[in-house]
Structures are given as C-alpha cells and as structure tokens.
Short mmCIF file of C-alpha atoms in Angstrom, two decimals:
data_model
loop_
_atom_site.label_atom_id
_atom_site.label_comp_id
_atom_site.label_asym_id
_atom_site.label_seq_id
_atom_site.Cartn_x
_atom_site.Cartn_y
_atom_site.Cartn_z
CA MET N 1 -6.98 83.19 60.10
CA ALA N 2 -4.68 81.06 56.69
CA THR N 3 -4.44 77.24 56.33
CA ASP N 4 -1.74 75.56 55.10
CA VAL N 5 -3.52 73.74 52.17
CA ALA N 6 -0.39 70.99 51.78
CA GLN N 7 -1.59 69.26 55.19
CA ARG N 8 -5.37 69.73 54.73
CA SER N 9 -7.70 66.98 51.91
CA THR N 10 -8.37 69.28 48.96
CA LYS N 11 -10.18 69.12 46.07
CA LEU N 12 -10.83 70.69 43.37
CA ALA N 13 -12.38 70.66 39.38
CA HIS N 14 -11.94 73.36 36.66
CA ILE N 15 -14.31 73.85 33.94
CA HIS N 16 -12.69 75.60 30.65
CA LEU N 17 -13.92 76.07 27.60
CA GLY N 18 -11.24 78.86 25.96
CA VAL N 19 -8.49 78.26 23.50
CA ASP N 20 -5.64 79.71 23.69
CA GLY N 21 -4.19 83.05 25.18
CA GLY N 22 -3.46 84.52 28.41
CA ALA N 23 -7.08 83.14 30.59
CA GLU N 24 -5.77 79.58 29.45
CA LYS N 25 -2.15 80.39 29.53
CA PHE N 26 -3.41 81.54 33.94
CA PHE N 27 -5.50 78.73 33.62
CA VAL N 28 -2.26 75.90 33.52
CA ARG N 29 -0.27 78.45 35.70
CA LEU N 30 -2.83 78.90 38.86
CA SER N 31 -3.04 74.49 38.17
CA ARG N 32 0.65 74.14 38.16
CA ALA N 33 0.25 76.20 41.35
CA LEU N 34 -2.31 74.88 43.84
CA ALA N 35 -1.08 71.45 42.95
CA LYS N 36 2.01 72.25 44.20
CA ARG N 37 0.59 72.95 47.17
CA GLY N 38 -1.15 69.62 47.74
CA VAL N 39 -4.07 70.44 46.15
CA GLU N 40 -6.41 67.57 43.61
CA GLN N 41 -7.64 68.71 40.76
CA ILE N 42 -9.75 67.67 37.18
CA ALA N 43 -10.30 69.49 34.40
CA PHE N 44 -13.17 69.06 32.24
CA ILE N 45 -11.75 71.00 28.58
CA ARG N 46 -12.70 71.26 24.60
CA HIS N 47 -10.69 68.57 22.46
CA ASP N 48 -7.49 69.30 21.35
CA ARG N 49 -6.41 72.08 22.58
CA PRO N 50 -2.61 73.07 23.07
CA TRP N 51 -1.95 73.58 26.93
CA ARG N 52 -3.48 69.75 27.27
CA ASP N 53 -0.04 68.86 27.92
CA GLU N 54 1.04 71.38 29.29
CA LEU N 55 -1.56 70.99 31.84
CA ALA N 56 -2.51 67.14 31.38
CA GLU N 57 1.50 66.73 34.16
CA HIS N 58 -0.75 67.60 37.09
CA CYS N 59 -4.51 67.52 36.34
CA THR N 60 -6.75 64.94 35.73
CA VAL N 61 -7.41 65.80 32.99
CA ARG N 62 -10.74 64.85 30.47
CA GLU N 63 -12.14 66.62 27.05
CA LEU N 64 -15.69 67.12 26.19
CA LYS N 65 -17.33 67.63 23.45
CA PHE N 66 -20.03 70.90 24.40
CA SER N 67 -22.69 70.82 22.72
CA ARG N 68 -24.70 73.71 22.31
CA SER N 69 -27.79 71.78 21.82
CA HIS N 70 -29.91 72.56 24.84
CA LEU N 71 -31.38 68.91 25.04
CA LYS N 72 -27.78 67.20 24.81
CA ARG N 73 -26.46 70.52 27.46
CA HIS N 74 -28.11 68.63 30.13
CA PHE N 75 -27.63 65.19 28.78
CA VAL N 76 -22.80 66.73 29.70
CA ARG N 77 -24.04 69.08 33.01
CA TRP N 78 -24.77 65.84 34.00
CA GLY N 79 -21.34 63.61 33.21
CA VAL N 80 -19.33 66.79 34.39
CA SER N 81 -20.85 67.02 37.58
CA LYS N 82 -20.95 62.59 38.18
CA GLU N 83 -17.85 62.44 38.01
CA ILE N 84 -16.20 65.95 39.74
CA ARG N 85 -18.45 63.93 42.78
CA ASP N 86 -16.85 60.73 41.66
CA PHE N 87 -13.44 63.18 41.73
CA GLY N 88 -14.16 63.99 45.56
CA ALA N 89 -13.93 67.27 45.01
CA SER N 90 -15.90 69.35 46.60
CA THR N 91 -15.66 72.64 44.82
CA THR N 92 -15.69 73.70 41.43
CA LEU N 93 -14.30 76.50 39.08
CA GLY N 94 -15.94 77.74 36.05
CA TRP N 95 -13.52 79.56 33.87
CA MET N 96 -15.08 82.22 31.76
CA SER N 97 -18.87 82.97 30.95
CA PRO N 98 -19.20 80.10 29.03
CA ALA N 99 -19.05 77.56 31.93
CA SER N 100 -21.12 78.77 33.58
CA LYS N 101 -23.92 76.61 31.84
CA TRP N 102 -21.71 73.86 32.40
CA MET N 103 -21.41 73.92 36.11
CA PRO N 104 -22.63 71.37 38.73
CA LYS N 105 -25.68 72.35 41.36
CA PRO N 106 -24.05 73.70 44.78
CA GLY N 107 -25.44 72.44 47.71
CA PRO N 108 -23.81 71.23 51.11
CA ASP N 109 -21.23 68.98 49.53
CA MET N 110 -20.41 71.63 46.75
CA ARG N 111 -19.35 75.22 46.34
CA THR N 112 -18.94 76.55 42.72
CA PHE N 113 -17.49 79.20 42.34
CA LEU N 114 -16.75 81.74 38.53
CA ARG N 115 -13.28 83.12 37.10
CA LEU N 116 -14.08 86.08 35.52
CA GLY N 117 -10.74 88.10 33.30
CA ASP N 118 -13.30 90.41 31.13
CA PHE N 119 -16.87 92.18 32.34
CA PRO N 120 -19.73 90.23 33.12
CA ASP N 121 -22.10 90.26 30.01
CA GLY N 122 -25.27 90.10 31.75
CA PHE N 123 -26.09 86.41 34.47
CA HIS N 124 -28.75 84.88 32.09
CA THR N 125 -26.79 81.49 32.92
CA TYR N 126 -25.30 81.96 36.31
CA GLY N 127 -27.89 79.77 38.24
CA ASN N 128 -25.87 77.43 39.55
CA VAL N 129 -22.68 80.11 39.87
CA GLN N 130 -22.77 80.41 44.21
CA GLN N 131 -19.60 83.09 44.52
CA LEU N 132 -17.72 85.48 41.52
CA ILE N 133 -13.80 86.28 41.38
CA GLY N 134 -12.47 89.24 39.30
CA ASN N 135 -9.08 89.58 38.89
CA THR N 136 -9.12 93.57 38.98
CA PRO N 137 -11.29 96.32 41.03
CA GLU N 138 -13.09 97.00 38.30
CA ILE N 139 -14.40 93.54 36.96
CA ILE N 140 -16.10 92.98 41.08
CA ARG N 141 -16.78 96.78 41.20
CA GLN N 142 -19.68 96.05 37.54
CA ALA N 143 -20.78 92.51 38.79
CA VAL N 144 -22.04 94.31 41.93
CA GLU N 145 -23.49 97.28 39.96
CA MET N 146 -25.06 95.20 37.07
CA GLY N 147 -27.44 93.26 40.48
CA TRP N 148 -24.33 91.13 41.79
CA PRO N 149 -23.91 90.02 45.87
CA ALA N 150 -21.10 91.94 47.26
CA GLU N 151 -21.00 90.00 49.37
CA CYS N 152 -20.50 87.37 47.07
CA ALA N 153 -17.70 89.01 44.58
CA HIS N 154 -13.72 88.82 45.07
CA MET N 155 -11.38 89.76 43.63
CA ILE N 156 -7.76 87.79 43.44
CA SER N 157 -5.18 88.90 40.77
CA ASN N 158 -3.13 87.40 38.94
CA PHE N 159 1.27 86.43 38.92
CA VAL N 160 3.39 85.92 36.44
CA ASP N 161 6.35 83.00 36.73
CA PRO N 162 10.11 84.21 38.22
CA LEU N 163 11.97 84.16 34.28
CA PRO N 164 14.90 81.03 34.39
CA ASP N 165 18.71 82.62 35.72
CA ASN N 166 18.87 81.20 32.37
CA LEU N 167 17.16 82.77 30.32
CA GLN N 168 18.63 83.68 27.14
CA PRO N 169 16.73 86.34 24.82
CA VAL N 170 16.32 84.47 21.09
CA ASN N 171 18.42 86.52 18.35
CA ARG N 172 17.09 89.90 17.35
CA SER N 173 18.61 88.73 13.70
CA GLU N 174 16.84 85.73 13.11
CA PHE N 175 13.56 88.55 13.10
CA ASN N 176 15.16 91.03 10.57
CA THR N 177 15.90 93.08 13.45
CA PRO N 178 18.82 95.15 14.07
CA GLU N 179 20.88 94.46 17.76
CA ASP N 180 20.91 98.97 17.93
CA ALA N 181 16.35 98.90 16.92
CA THR N 182 14.52 99.84 20.08
CA VAL N 183 12.12 96.86 20.01
CA LEU N 184 8.76 97.59 21.22
CA ILE N 185 7.18 94.39 21.63
CA ALA N 186 3.40 94.34 22.63
CA LEU N 187 1.16 90.72 22.87
CA GLY N 188 -2.08 89.62 22.12
CA ARG N 189 -4.95 88.71 19.85
CA PHE N 190 -6.07 90.05 16.77
CA VAL N 191 -8.66 91.31 17.27
CA GLN N 192 -10.72 95.24 17.45
CA ARG N 193 -10.48 95.92 20.76
CA LYS N 194 -6.76 95.69 21.33
CA ARG N 195 -5.25 97.98 19.35
CA PHE N 196 -2.87 96.57 17.33
CA ASP N 197 -3.62 99.55 14.84
CA LEU N 198 -3.03 102.34 17.60
CA LEU N 199 0.67 100.75 17.08
CA ILE N 200 1.50 100.50 14.40
CA GLU N 201 -0.08 103.85 13.71
CA THR N 202 2.23 104.99 17.24
CA LEU N 203 5.74 103.56 14.86
CA ALA N 204 4.43 105.74 11.59
CA ARG N 205 5.48 108.86 14.13
CA LEU N 206 8.63 107.73 15.39
CA PRO N 207 12.38 107.37 13.71
CA ASP N 208 13.83 104.84 11.73
CA PRO N 209 14.97 103.14 14.86
CA VAL N 210 12.41 102.39 16.67
CA HIS N 211 10.29 98.61 15.48
CA ALA N 212 7.98 96.81 16.33
CA TRP N 213 7.70 93.26 17.26
CA LEU N 214 3.52 92.19 17.17
CA ILE N 215 3.31 88.71 18.74
CA GLY N 216 0.20 86.54 18.38
CA ASP N 217 -2.21 86.11 15.85
CA GLY N 218 -6.50 86.02 14.91
CA GLU N 219 -8.60 88.09 12.26
CA LEU N 220 -7.09 91.46 12.38
CA MET N 221 -3.53 90.19 11.31
CA ASN N 222 -3.91 90.59 7.57
CA ASP N 223 -5.46 93.97 8.58
CA MET N 224 -2.79 95.53 10.88
CA LYS N 225 -0.07 93.28 7.88
CA LEU N 226 -1.85 95.72 5.48
CA LEU N 227 -1.92 98.80 7.45
CA ALA N 228 1.89 98.95 7.78
CA LYS N 229 1.95 98.05 4.46
CA GLN N 230 0.14 101.77 4.26
CA LEU N 231 1.73 103.64 6.42
CA GLY N 232 4.95 103.19 5.40
CA VAL N 233 6.29 100.44 8.73
CA GLU N 234 5.72 97.13 7.41
CA ALA N 235 10.08 96.56 7.19
CA ARG N 236 9.91 97.71 11.11
CA THR N 237 6.95 95.65 11.84
CA HIS N 238 7.49 91.92 12.75
CA PHE N 239 4.33 90.08 12.41
CA LEU N 240 5.78 87.68 15.09
CA GLY N 241 2.78 84.75 15.70
CA TRP N 242 1.90 82.61 18.78
CA GLN N 243 4.45 81.83 20.30
CA LYS N 244 3.96 79.35 23.52
CA ASP N 245 6.18 81.44 26.04
CA PRO N 246 7.02 84.62 24.26
CA THR N 247 8.80 85.28 27.22
CA PRO N 248 11.78 84.58 25.53
CA PHE N 249 10.72 88.15 23.45
CA LEU N 250 10.50 90.00 26.14
CA LYS N 251 14.24 89.69 26.73
CA ALA N 252 15.16 90.67 23.77
CA SER N 253 12.34 93.46 23.72
CA ASP N 254 13.46 97.57 24.84
CA ILE N 255 9.69 98.18 26.18
CA LEU N 256 6.60 96.87 25.89
CA VAL N 257 3.28 98.47 24.65
CA CYS N 258 -0.01 97.56 26.15
CA PRO N 259 -1.77 99.97 23.19
CA ALA N 260 -6.46 98.51 24.33
CA ASP N 261 -9.51 100.18 24.26
CA ASP N 262 -10.59 97.73 26.78
CA GLU N 263 -7.88 95.59 29.05
CA PRO N 264 -9.94 94.62 32.02
CA LEU N 265 -6.29 93.43 33.77
CA GLY N 266 -3.29 94.13 31.45
CA ASN N 267 -1.58 90.49 32.12
CA VAL N 268 0.66 91.77 29.63
CA VAL N 269 1.43 94.28 31.76
CA LEU N 270 2.73 92.34 34.80
CA GLU N 271 4.84 90.22 32.62
CA GLY N 272 6.56 92.62 30.93
CA TRP N 273 7.28 93.50 34.39
CA ASN N 274 9.02 90.56 34.75
CA ALA N 275 11.22 90.97 32.31
CA GLY N 276 12.39 93.97 33.70
CA LEU N 277 11.01 96.30 30.54
CA PRO N 278 9.56 99.87 31.12
CA VAL N 279 5.26 99.90 30.34
CA VAL N 280 3.73 101.96 27.57
CA ALA N 281 0.00 101.66 28.07
CA THR N 282 -3.37 103.23 26.78
CA ALA N 283 -5.62 104.01 30.12
CA SER N 284 -7.56 101.34 29.53
CA PRO N 285 -9.45 99.98 33.14
CA GLY N 286 -6.49 97.49 33.85
CA PRO N 287 -3.48 99.50 32.77
CA SER N 288 -4.91 101.97 35.03
CA TRP N 289 -5.39 99.91 38.58
CA LEU N 290 -2.25 98.20 38.09
CA ILE N 291 0.44 101.55 36.65
CA GLU N 292 0.99 104.81 38.52
CA HIS N 293 1.74 107.36 35.41
CA GLY N 294 5.22 107.83 35.58
CA LYS N 295 6.16 105.86 38.86
CA THR N 296 5.80 101.87 37.71
CA GLY N 297 5.16 103.06 33.60
CA LEU N 298 3.99 105.91 31.67
CA LEU N 299 -0.42 106.48 30.24
CA SER N 300 -1.92 108.00 27.94
CA PRO N 301 -4.60 108.24 26.28
CA CYS N 302 -7.14 105.75 24.87
CA GLY N 303 -6.68 105.94 20.88
CA ASP N 304 -4.67 108.52 21.46
CA ALA N 305 -1.08 107.24 18.55
CA ASP N 306 1.01 110.41 19.53
CA GLY N 307 0.28 109.79 23.20
CA LEU N 308 1.83 106.72 22.83
CA ALA N 309 4.50 107.75 20.10
CA GLY N 310 5.17 110.77 22.88
CA SER N 311 5.42 107.87 25.86
CA VAL N 312 7.93 106.09 23.36
CA MET N 313 9.90 108.71 23.47
CA GLY N 314 10.21 110.20 26.39
CA LEU N 315 11.66 106.34 27.62
CA VAL N 316 14.17 106.10 24.61
CA HIS N 317 15.36 110.06 25.38
CA GLN N 318 15.20 108.57 29.14
CA GLU N 319 12.95 112.11 29.76
CA HIS N 320 10.87 110.68 32.67
CA ASN N 321 11.62 108.96 36.25
CA THR N 322 15.10 106.78 36.86
CA ASP N 323 12.65 104.95 39.13
CA LEU N 324 10.98 103.02 36.98
CA ASP N 325 12.32 99.42 36.77
CA ALA N 326 12.71 99.86 40.23
CA ASN N 327 9.10 100.42 41.26
CA SER N 328 7.85 98.30 39.33
CA SER N 329 9.75 95.36 40.22
CA ARG N 330 8.06 96.87 43.88
CA LYS N 331 5.31 96.03 42.63
CA LEU N 332 4.82 93.06 41.39
CA ALA N 333 6.27 91.49 43.97
CA THR N 334 1.99 92.82 45.20
CA PHE N 335 0.66 89.99 42.75
CA SER N 336 3.72 87.24 44.14
CA GLU N 337 2.60 83.70 43.67
CA ASP N 338 1.93 82.93 47.29
CA GLN N 339 -0.33 85.44 47.99
CA ILE N 340 -2.72 84.76 44.77
CA CYS N 341 -2.70 80.57 46.02
CA ARG N 342 -2.96 82.03 49.58
CA PHE N 343 -5.89 83.92 48.06
CA TYR N 344 -7.37 81.28 45.92
CA THR N 345 -7.57 78.13 48.35
CA GLU N 346 -8.76 80.99 51.26
CA ARG N 347 -11.68 81.19 50.10
CA LEU N 348 -11.97 78.19 47.58
CA PHE N 349 -11.98 75.62 50.94
CA SER N 350 -12.68 77.72 53.29
#
C-alpha cells in the first residue's frame, strides 16, 4: 500500500561519481522531486561538478576525492559510511557501477540500492549492494540473466520536468539557421555508440532546407566536424556544445532524432515528447521500448542512414500518422514525476 512519504521521517544518501550528462541531470531532477516530498538527502560527489550548486539547493552535498588506491578506498568508504550514519540515513542509493565501490555495508539499519541507467558489465564490485534499480526492462533482464536475483532487481524509469508555459525558443538566426528550415535536433555525448556520424550521414541524404543541431560535447566532436565537411553538409550541421538547459533549443526545433546503436533508455526521447516534437530513432533497446512505431514515433534499423532519412522525410511530407503528437503525449504521461517518485519512495523506504 502506498505511504505518504511526507508524513514520516525519511533520509536518503546518494553516491554519484558522474561528470555531466543526462544521468546527472536526472539525478538532480529526482533528488529535487524527492526533497519536495519530504525526503532529507545527503549526496557524496566528486569535486567541481557543474551541477553541484543546483543539487545543493535541496540536498546536503559532500565533495570528495574518490581515490583509486585500494588502501585509500577503505578509508574513504569508512568516512562516507560514518557521515551517512551521522546524517541519519537508513537507505543509500548509488548511481551507476562506479558508485558500488563506495557503498556502506548493508545491515539492519542500512539498505543499499544501486541505480543503473546502462547495461551492467559484471557484479565484481557489488559486494555491498543489496538491490538494483534499472530504468528499463532490458537493463533488469540482462542483470537477471547475468545472475542477479530477480527478486532484488526492480524497474523504475525516468521522468522529465514539464516545460514552463513562458518558455521562449532560441532565435534560429543566432545559430546560422534559416527560419524556414526543418531543424533536426540530437543531444548527447560525442562517443561512438551515440552515432552522431549516422545523423550527419542522414543529413547528407536530405534536401538543403533540412538542418541539424547537435547538442553535446565529447571526444569525437572534431571527427564529426570533419565528417560534416567531407560530406558537404558543414553549413547545415550546427555544433552547439553542451547546454545546461537544452529546452529552448528543443522548442526551436522540428524533429528530435536519436540515432544511437546502443541506447539503454533514451531519455532524449522523453525530452522530445515533452517539448512537443515528433521523434525518429534507430531501434536500439531503449527507444524500441519507448516508441510504438507509427504511433508514438518512427523507428528504423540501427546504422541505417537511408531508413533514418526516410523517417525524417515522411514527417516532413506528413506521410505518417498525424496523431503522433497526441499519442506521444499520452505515453509521456505514464512517465510523470508523481508516478516515478511514488515508485522510488515505496521501494527505498518500504
């Protein structure tokens, strides 16, 4: 039976070693939402995270150096455990596998969870982890298939914040993009599995009125700029860097594209729906779970630039289901803040 978490004393510790990306944005978003529901929280993070101040608005923050030294690790973990006890938390939530090395020892007064937004690569550092939370069914399925107890593995997905009613889109002209262009937008880190190269190859198959906004940063950015030049779409490919708040860019776009080969969830799909955009994606695990082809978005095979281009042109020419927006809005409602927070509070504090 659901319990009103605001009516009881609940304290939660987080351990998060991430840098800056979609997972970190959701971490801050979830912790803020839990704070609104009366959950007191303390978070252990690395120094100089760009989202530190935003997190500190609703959560006690401890910045630490998480040493790779095996010996120092024991001292750091002991210190983290002591601070968690002093804070009074009875539940610790680690974020992604690297956090598992620093989890306190579970016991009568401490329950430990590890939240995964990606597929597990083994459990050799999970000694102090009691239960897993994955944000897609496929993550949970793979964990169980690898040997994790099914009764200790739980699926709770993500949510996105509703956009402000007064949100203004960015001015396209400030980014050398014609007002009458069809703007594709993609967000993420410039790493191989995100396949920004596939989006650029897709753009090369599309007519001149179509432009692409690429929001993010990463090791392959220069390679992507070179590819755009080689394919003759340099003027239509706009590298906009990492944006703390991409929503004004989403509001100024026409179609969200998720071209990844290996996307566990695809939080960008939720962000696209949230901004009222139609979504085209490759059929990697997350988007395939979220999107019902032809009803809430369009899917094409991974690595298929022709298929992705066909999806885009189908939307441009309105050849596909005109109810995409309404269907995706209904689907997005199942990923509401209230529902996801209820799942978390029931799981963490029951």
